[in-house]
CSV table of C-alpha atoms in Angstrom, one decimal:
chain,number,residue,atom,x,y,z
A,5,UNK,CA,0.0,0.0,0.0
A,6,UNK,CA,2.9,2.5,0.6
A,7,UNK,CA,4.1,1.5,-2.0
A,8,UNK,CA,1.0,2.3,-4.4
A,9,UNK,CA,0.5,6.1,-2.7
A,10,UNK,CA,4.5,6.7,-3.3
A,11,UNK,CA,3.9,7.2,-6.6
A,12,UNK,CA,1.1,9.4,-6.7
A,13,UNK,CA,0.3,12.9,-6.4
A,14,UNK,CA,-2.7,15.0,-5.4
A,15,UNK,CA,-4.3,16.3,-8.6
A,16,UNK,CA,-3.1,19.8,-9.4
A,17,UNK,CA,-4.7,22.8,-7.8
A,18,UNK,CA,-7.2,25.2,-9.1
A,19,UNK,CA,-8.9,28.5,-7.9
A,20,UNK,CA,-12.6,27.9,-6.7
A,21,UNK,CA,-15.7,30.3,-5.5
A,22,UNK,CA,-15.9,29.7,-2.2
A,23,UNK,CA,-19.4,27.7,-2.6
A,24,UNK,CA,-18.3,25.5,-5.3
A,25,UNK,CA,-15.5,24.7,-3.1
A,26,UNK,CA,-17.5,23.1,-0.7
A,27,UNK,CA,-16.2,19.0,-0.6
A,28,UNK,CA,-13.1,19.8,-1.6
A,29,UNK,CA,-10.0,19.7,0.0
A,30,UNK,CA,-7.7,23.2,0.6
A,31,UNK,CA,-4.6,23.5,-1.7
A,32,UNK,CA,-2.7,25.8,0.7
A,33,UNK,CA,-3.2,27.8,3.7
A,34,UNK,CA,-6.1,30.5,4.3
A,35,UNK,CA,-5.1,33.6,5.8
A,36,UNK,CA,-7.8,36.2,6.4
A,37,UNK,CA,-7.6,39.3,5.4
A,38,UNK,CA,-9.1,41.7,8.3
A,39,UNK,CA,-10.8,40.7,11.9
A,40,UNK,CA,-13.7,39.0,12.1
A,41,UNK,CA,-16.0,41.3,13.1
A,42,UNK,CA,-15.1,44.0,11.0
A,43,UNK,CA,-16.3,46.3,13.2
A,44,UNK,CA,-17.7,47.1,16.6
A,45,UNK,CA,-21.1,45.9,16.2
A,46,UNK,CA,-24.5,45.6,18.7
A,47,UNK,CA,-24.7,42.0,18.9
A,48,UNK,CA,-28.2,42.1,20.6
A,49,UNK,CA,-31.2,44.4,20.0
A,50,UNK,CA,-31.4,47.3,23.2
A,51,UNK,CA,-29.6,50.9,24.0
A,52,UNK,CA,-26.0,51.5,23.2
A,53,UNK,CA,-25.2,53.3,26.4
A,54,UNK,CA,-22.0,54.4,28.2
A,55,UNK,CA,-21.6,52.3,31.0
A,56,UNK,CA,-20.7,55.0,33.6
A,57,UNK,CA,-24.1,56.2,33.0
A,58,UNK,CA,-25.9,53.5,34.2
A,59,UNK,CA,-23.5,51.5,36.6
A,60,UNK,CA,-25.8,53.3,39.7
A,61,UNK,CA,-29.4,52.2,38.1
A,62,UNK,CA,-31.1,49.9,41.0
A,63,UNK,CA,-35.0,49.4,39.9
A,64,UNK,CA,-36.3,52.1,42.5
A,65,UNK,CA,-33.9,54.6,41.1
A,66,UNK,CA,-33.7,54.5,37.2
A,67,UNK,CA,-31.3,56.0,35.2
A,68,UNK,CA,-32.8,58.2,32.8
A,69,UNK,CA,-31.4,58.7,29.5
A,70,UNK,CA,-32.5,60.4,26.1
A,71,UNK,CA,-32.5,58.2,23.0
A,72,UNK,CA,-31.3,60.7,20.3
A,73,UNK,CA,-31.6,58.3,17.7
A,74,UNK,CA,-32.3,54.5,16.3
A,75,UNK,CA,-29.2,52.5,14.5
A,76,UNK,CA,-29.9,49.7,12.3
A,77,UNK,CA,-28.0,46.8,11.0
A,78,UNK,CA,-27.5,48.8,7.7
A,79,UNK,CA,-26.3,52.0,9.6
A,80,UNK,CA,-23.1,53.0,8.0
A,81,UNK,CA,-23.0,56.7,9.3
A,82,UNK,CA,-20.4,56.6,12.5
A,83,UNK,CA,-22.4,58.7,15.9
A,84,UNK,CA,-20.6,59.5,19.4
A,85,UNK,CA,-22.5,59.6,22.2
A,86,UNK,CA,-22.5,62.6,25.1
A,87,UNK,CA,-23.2,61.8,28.8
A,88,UNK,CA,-26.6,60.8,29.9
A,89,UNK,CA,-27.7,60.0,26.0
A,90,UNK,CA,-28.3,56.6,24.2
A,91,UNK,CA,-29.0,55.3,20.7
A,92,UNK,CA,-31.7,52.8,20.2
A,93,UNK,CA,-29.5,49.6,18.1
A,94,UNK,CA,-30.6,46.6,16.5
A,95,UNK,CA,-28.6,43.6,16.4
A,96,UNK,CA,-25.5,44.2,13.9
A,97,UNK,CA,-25.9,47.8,14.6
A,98,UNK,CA,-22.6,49.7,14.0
A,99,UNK,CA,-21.7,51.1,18.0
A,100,UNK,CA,-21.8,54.3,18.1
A,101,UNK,CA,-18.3,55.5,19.4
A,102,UNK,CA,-17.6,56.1,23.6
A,103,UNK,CA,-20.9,53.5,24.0
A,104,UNK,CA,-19.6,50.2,25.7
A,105,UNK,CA,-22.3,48.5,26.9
A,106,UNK,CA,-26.0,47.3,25.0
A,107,UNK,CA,-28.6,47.2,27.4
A,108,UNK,CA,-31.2,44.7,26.9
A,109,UNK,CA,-35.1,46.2,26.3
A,110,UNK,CA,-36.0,43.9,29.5
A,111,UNK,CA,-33.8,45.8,31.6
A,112,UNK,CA,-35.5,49.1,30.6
A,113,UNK,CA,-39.4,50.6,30.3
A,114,UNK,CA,-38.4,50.4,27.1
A,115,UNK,CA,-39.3,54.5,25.5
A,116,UNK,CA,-38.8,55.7,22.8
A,117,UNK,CA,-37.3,60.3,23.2
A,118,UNK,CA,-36.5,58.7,26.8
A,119,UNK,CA,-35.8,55.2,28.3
A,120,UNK,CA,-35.5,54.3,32.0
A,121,UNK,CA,-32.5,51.7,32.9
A,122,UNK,CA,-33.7,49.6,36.2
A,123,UNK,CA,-30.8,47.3,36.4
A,124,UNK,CA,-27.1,47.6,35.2
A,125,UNK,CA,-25.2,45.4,32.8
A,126,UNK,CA,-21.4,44.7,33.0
A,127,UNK,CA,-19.4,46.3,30.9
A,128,UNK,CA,-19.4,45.1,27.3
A,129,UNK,CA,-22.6,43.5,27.7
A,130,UNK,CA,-24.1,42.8,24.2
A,131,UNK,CA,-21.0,44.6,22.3
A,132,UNK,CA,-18.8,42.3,19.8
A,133,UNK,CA,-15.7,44.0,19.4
A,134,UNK,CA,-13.8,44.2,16.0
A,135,UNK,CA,-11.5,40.7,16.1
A,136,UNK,CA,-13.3,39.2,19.0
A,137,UNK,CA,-13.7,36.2,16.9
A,138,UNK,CA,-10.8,36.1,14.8
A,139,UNK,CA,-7.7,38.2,14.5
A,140,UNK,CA,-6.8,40.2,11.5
A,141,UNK,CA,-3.9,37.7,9.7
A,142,UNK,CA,-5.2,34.5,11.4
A,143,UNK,CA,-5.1,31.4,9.7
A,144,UNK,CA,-8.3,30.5,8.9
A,145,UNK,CA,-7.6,26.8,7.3
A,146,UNK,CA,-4.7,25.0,6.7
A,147,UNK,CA,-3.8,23.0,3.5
A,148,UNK,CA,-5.6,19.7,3.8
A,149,UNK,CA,-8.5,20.7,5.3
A,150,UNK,CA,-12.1,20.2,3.9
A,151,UNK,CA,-14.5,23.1,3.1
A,152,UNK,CA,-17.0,22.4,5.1
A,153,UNK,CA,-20.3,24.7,5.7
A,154,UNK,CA,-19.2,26.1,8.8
A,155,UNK,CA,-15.6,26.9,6.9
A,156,UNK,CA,-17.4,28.8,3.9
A,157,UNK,CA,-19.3,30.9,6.2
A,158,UNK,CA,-16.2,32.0,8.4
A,159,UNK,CA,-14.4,32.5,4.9
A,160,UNK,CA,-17.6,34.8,3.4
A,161,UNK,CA,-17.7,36.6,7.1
A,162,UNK,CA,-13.8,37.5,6.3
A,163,UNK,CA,-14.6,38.8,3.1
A,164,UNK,CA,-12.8,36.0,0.8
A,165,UNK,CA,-14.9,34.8,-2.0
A,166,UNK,CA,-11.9,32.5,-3.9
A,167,UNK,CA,-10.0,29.8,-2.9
A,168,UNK,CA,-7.6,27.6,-3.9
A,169,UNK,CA,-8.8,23.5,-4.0
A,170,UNK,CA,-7.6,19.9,-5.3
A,171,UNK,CA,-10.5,19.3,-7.6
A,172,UNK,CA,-12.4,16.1,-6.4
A,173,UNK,CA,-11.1,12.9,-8.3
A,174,UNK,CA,-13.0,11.6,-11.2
A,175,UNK,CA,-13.3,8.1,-10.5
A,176,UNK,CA,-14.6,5.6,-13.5
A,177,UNK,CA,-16.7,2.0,-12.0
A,178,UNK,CA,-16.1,-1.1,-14.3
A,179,UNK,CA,-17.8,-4.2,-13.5
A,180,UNK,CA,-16.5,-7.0,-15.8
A,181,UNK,CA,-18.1,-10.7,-16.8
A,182,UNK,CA,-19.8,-12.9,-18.8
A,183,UNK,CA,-22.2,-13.9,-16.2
A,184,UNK,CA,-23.2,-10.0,-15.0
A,185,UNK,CA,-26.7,-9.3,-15.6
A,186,UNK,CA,-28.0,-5.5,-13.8
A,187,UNK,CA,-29.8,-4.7,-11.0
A,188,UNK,CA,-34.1,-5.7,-10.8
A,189,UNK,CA,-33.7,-9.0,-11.9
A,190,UNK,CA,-33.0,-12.6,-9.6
A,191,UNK,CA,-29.9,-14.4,-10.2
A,192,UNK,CA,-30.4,-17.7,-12.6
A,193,UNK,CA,-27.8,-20.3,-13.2
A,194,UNK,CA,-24.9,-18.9,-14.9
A,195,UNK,CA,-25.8,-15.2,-13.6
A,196,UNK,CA,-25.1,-13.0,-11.3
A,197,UNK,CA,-26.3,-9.3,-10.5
A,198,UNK,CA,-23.6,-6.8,-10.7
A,199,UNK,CA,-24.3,-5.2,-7.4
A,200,UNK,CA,-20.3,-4.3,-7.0
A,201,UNK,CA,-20.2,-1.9,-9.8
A,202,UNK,CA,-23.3,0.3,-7.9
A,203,UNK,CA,-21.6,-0.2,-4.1
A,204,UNK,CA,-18.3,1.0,-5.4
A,205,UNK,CA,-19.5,3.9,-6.9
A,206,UNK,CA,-21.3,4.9,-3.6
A,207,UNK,CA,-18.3,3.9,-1.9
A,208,UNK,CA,-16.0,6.6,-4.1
A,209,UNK,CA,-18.6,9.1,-3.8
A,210,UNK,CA,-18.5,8.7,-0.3
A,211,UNK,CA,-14.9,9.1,-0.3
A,212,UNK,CA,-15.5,12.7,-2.1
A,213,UNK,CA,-14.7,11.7,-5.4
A,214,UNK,CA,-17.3,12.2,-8.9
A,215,UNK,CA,-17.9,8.5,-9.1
A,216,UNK,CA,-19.3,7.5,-12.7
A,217,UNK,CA,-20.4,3.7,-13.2
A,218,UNK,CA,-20.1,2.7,-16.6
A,219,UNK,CA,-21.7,-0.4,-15.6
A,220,UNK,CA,-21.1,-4.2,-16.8
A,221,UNK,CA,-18.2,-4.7,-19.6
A,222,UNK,CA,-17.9,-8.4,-20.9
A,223,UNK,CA,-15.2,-10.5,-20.9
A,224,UNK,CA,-14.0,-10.0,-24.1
A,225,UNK,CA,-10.2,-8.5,-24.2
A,226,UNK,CA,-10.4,-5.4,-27.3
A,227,UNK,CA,-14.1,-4.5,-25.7
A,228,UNK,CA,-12.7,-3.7,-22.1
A,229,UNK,CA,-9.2,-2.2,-24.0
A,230,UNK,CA,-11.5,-0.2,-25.8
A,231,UNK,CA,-13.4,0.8,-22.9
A,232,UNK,CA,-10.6,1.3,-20.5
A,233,UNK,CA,-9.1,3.8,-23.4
A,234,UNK,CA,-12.0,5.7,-23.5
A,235,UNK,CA,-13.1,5.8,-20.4
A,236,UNK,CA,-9.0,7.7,-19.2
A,237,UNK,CA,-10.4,10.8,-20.9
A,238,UNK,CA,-12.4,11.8,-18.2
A,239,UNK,CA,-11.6,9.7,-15.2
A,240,UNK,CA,-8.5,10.0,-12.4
A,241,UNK,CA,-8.9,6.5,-11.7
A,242,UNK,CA,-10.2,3.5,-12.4
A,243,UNK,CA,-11.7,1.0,-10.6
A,244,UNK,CA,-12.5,-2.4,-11.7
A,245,UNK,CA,-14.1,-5.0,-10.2
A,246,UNK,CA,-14.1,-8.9,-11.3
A,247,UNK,CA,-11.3,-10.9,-12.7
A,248,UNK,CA,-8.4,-10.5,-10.5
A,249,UNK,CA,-7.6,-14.3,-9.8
A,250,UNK,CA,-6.3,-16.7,-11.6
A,251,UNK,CA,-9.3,-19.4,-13.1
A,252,UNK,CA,-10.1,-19.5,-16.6
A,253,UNK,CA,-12.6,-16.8,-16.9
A,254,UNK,CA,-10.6,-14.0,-14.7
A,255,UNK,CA,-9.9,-12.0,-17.9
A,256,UNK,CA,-9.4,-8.7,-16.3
A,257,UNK,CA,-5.9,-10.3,-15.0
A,258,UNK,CA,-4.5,-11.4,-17.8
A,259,UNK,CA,-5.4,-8.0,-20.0
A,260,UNK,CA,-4.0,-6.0,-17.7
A,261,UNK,CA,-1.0,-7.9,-16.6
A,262,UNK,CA,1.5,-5.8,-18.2
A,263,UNK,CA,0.1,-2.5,-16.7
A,264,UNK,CA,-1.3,-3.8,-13.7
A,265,UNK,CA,1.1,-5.3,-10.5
A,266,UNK,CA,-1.8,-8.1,-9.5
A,267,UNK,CA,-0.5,-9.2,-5.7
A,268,UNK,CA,-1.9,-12.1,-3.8
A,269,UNK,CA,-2.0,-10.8,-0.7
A,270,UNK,CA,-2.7,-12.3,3.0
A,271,UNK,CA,-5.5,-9.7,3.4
A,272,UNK,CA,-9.1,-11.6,4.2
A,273,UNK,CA,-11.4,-11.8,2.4
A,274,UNK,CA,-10.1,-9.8,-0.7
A,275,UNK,CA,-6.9,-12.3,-1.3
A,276,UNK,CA,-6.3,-10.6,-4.7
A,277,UNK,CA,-5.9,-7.0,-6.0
A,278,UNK,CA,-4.7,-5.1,-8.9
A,279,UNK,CA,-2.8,-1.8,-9.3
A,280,UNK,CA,-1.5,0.1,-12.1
A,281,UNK,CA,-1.1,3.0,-14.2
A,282,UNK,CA,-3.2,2.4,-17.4
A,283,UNK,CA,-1.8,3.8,-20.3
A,284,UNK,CA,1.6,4.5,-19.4
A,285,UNK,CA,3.7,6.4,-16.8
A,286,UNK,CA,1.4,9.2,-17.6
A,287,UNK,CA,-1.9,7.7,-18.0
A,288,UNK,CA,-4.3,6.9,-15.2
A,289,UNK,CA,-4.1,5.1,-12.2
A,290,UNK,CA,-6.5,1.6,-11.7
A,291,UNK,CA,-7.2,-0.6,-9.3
A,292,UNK,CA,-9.0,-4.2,-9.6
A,293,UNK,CA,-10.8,-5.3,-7.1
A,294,UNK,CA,-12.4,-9.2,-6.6
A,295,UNK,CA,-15.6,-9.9,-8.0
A,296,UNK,CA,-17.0,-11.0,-4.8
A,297,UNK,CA,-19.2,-8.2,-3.2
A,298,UNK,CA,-18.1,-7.7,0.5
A,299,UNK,CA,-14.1,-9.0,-0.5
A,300,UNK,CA,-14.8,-5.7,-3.0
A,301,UNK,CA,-15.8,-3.2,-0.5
A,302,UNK,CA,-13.1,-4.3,1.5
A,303,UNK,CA,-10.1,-4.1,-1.2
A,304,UNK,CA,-11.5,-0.4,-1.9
A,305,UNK,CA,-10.8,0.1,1.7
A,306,UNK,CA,-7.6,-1.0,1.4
A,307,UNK,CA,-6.5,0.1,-2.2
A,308,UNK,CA,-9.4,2.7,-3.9
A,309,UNK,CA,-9.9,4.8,-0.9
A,310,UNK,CA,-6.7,5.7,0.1
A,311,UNK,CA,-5.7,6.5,-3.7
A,312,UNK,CA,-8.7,9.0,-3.9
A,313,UNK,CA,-7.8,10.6,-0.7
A,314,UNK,CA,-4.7,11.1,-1.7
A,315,UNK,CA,-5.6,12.0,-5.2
A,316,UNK,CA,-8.0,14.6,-3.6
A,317,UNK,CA,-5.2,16.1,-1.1
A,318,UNK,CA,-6.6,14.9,2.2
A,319,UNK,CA,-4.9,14.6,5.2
A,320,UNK,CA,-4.8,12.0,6.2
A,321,UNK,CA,-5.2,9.4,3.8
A,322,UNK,CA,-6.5,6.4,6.1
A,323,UNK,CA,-9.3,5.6,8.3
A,324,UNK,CA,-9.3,6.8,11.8
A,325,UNK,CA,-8.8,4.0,14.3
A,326,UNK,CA,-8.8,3.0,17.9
A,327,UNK,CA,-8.6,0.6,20.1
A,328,UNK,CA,-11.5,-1.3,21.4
A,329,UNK,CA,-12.3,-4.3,24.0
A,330,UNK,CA,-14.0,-7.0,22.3
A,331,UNK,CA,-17.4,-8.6,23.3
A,332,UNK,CA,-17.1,-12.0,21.9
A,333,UNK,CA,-14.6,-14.2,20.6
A,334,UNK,CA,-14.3,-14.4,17.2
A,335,UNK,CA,-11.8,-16.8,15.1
A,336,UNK,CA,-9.8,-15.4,12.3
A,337,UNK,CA,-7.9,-17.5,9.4
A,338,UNK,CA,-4.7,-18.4,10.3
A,339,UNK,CA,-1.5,-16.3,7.9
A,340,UNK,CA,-4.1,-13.7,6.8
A,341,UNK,CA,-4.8,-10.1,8.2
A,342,UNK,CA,-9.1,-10.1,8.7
A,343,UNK,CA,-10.8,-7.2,7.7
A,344,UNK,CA,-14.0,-8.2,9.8
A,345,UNK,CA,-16.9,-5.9,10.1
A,346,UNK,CA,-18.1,-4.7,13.4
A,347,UNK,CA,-19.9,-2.5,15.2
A,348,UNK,CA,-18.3,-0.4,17.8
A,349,UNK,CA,-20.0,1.8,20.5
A,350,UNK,CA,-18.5,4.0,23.0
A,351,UNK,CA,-18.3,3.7,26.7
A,352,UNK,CA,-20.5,6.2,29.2
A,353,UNK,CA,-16.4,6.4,31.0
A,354,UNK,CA,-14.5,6.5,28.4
A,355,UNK,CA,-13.0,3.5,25.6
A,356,UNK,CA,-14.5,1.9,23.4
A,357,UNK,CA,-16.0,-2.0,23.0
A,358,UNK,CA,-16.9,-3.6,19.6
A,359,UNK,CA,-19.2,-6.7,18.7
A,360,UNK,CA,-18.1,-8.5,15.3
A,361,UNK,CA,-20.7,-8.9,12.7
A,362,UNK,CA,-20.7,-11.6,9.8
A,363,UNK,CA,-17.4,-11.9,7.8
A,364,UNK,CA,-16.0,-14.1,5.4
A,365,UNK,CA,-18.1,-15.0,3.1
A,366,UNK,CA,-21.1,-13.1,4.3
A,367,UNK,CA,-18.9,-10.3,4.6
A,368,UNK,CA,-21.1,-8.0,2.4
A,369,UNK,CA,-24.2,-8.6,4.9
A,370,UNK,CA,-22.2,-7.9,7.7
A,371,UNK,CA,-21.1,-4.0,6.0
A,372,UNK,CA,-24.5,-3.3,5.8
A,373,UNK,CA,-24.8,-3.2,9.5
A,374,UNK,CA,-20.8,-1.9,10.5
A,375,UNK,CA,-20.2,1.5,11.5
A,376,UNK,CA,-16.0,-0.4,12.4
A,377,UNK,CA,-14.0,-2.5,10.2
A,378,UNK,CA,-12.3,-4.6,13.2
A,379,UNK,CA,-8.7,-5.5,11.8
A,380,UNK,CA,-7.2,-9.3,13.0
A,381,UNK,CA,-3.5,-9.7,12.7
A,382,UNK,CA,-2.1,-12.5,10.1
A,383,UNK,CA,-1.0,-14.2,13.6
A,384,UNK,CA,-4.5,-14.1,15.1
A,385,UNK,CA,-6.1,-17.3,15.0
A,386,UNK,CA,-8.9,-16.8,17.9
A,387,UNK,CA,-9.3,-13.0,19.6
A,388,UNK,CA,-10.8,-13.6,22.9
A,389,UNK,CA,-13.8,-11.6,24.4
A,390,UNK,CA,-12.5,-9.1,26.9
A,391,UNK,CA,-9.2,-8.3,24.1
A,392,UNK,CA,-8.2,-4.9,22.9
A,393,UNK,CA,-8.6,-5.2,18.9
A,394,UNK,CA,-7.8,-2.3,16.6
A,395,UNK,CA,-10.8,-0.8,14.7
A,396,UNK,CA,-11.2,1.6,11.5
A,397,UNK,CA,-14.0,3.8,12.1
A,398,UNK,CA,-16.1,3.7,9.2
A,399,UNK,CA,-17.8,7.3,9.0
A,400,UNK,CA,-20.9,6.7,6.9
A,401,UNK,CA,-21.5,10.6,6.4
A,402,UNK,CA,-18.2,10.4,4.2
């Protein structure tokens, strides 16, 4: 695997509008420009007041003070205020200058030429000072980090409409066989639904990538050249699925076996997977996954994802994991590192503990239920309950 993200790069930057950025990942720091606020502002409707005026109001002795005029959010005119005076403000209000303190309307009887204070505030009390939030030069993001909503609101609140993004890979679904028929039909003899070709799309569009599924391609070598050679003018990876091993019909191998570096590997229950660049040192990177559905979903765990991460310029590349005590003892195939699916909760005092679902061959049912991919060691032959396992935190919302 470190091997396979050595020699790639994320896919050159380009300049985005701040909403079309959203999903993507940042090419280089953000720095803003001015504080956030701009400006002293009324962050709650009341009286900008001087506080020295009213510090003494108790509610059987008022502090009376003339309102010489109302301020609204789109008042751009600066005012200064004289002893014993106060403006009436809305919230986003520009403060008038020498006024330190907003008084709430519940605190007042509320006039309009004249208002009585009853009860003090502290000083500062509904003011947001210019840079309270954030400093004039701070870094907003850092490279690597997603635009998220939150982000493009603090980046529009600084006044920055542009920034500068890995564009989200273009990632190209094949499934390949003979015996592939598509979805809304039951399996007969000698068939099988492609249901790989529609997971792994979802799968690299929940990675943050434009997933595309060309859909089924048979096994017939100048049809899936063909397709594979049109299909690099618009994708940044490939992703097969189907024909990986070494039986009679596993076509994709043997196609591919000059571009692609096919490895049997001791990873359960996807044994064999494909990498490559297809086309040449400058064409486009693929990876073959297994034809079984769950051993699939599990190589693009292991291979696809990664690649679009890093294609994408996240940071980092891999699943988050922790460490979790196991609930029952589960056996694991002896040489090969499981890939098990599981589903982890965590404690009320702190930890984690994880129940295993159905792997191996009914790996696939077990994903549907997994929010953990609970990883076995090639040295593991039986975990017990009450062990610390390691487990990748699957985050279903990306």
């Amino acid at each position: 695997m470190a091997g396979v993200l050595r020699g790639l790069r994320p896919l050159p930057p380009l300049d985005l509008e701040i909403t079309a950025a959203h999903g993507n990942v940042l090419a280089e720091d953000v720095v803003g420009p001015g504080p956030v606020p701009a400006f002293d502002h009324a962050a709650i409707d009341g009286y900008a007041a001087r506080f020295d005026d009213i510090s003494d109001a108790q509610p059987g002795r008022p502090v009376r003070l003339s309102v010489v005029g109302d301020l609204v959010a789109s008042s751009w005119r600066p005012v200064r205020l004289t002893p014993g005076t106060c403006f009436s403000v809305a919230a986003g209000a520009l403060m008038p200058v020498s006024a330190d303190v907003v008084v709430p309307p519940g605190m007042t009887d509320q006039g309009m030429a004249a208002v009585e204070v009853y009860h003090p505030t502290k000083r500062g009390h509904g003011v947001r000072r210019a840079g309270d939030e954030l400093p004039a030069g701070a870094v907003l993001a850092r490279a690597g980090a997603y635009v998220t909503p939150p982000l493009v609101s603090v980046l529009a609140a600084s006044g920055i409409g542009h920034v500068v993004v890995r564009p989200s890979p273009r990632v190209v679904v094949i499934a390949t066989g003979d015996e592939l028929v598509d979805v809304g039909r039951a399996s007969q003899p000698g068939q099988v639904v492609d249901a790989n070709s529609h997971a792994l799309t979802a799968a690299a569009a929940e990675a943050g990538a434009h997933a595309y599924r060309v859909g089924i391609c048979d096994d017939d070598p100048e049809g899936l050249r063909g397709l594979l050679d049109d299909q690099m003018l618009r994708a940044d990876l490939i992703i097969t699925t189907g024909g990986t091993g070494t039986g009679p019909g596993d076509m994709v191998r043997r196609i591919l076996s000059r571009q692609v570096v096919f490895s049997d590997l001791s990873v359960y229950p996807c044994s064999s997977l494909g990498y490559g660049m297809f086309g040449g040192s400058n064409g486009v990177p693929i990876v073959c996954l297994p034809g079984d559905p769950g051993a699939a979903l599990i190589g693009f765990e292991v291979l696809a994802r990664p690649v679009i991460q890093l294609l994408a310029g996240a940071d980092p590349v891999f699943r988050p994991s922790v460490r979790a005590h196991l609930l029952e003892t589960v056996s694991s195939p002896s040489g090969m590192r499981e890939f098990r699916p599981a589903y982890i909760t965590e404690r009320r005092g702190g930890g984690y503990t994880v129940a295993p679902l159905a792997g191996g061959p009914y790996t696939l049912s077990g994903l549907a239920d997994a929010n953990g991919l609970m990883v076995l060691g090639e040295k593991v032959i039986s975990a017990a309950a009450g062990s610390t396992v390691d487990v990748l935190l699957l985050d279903r919302r990306r």
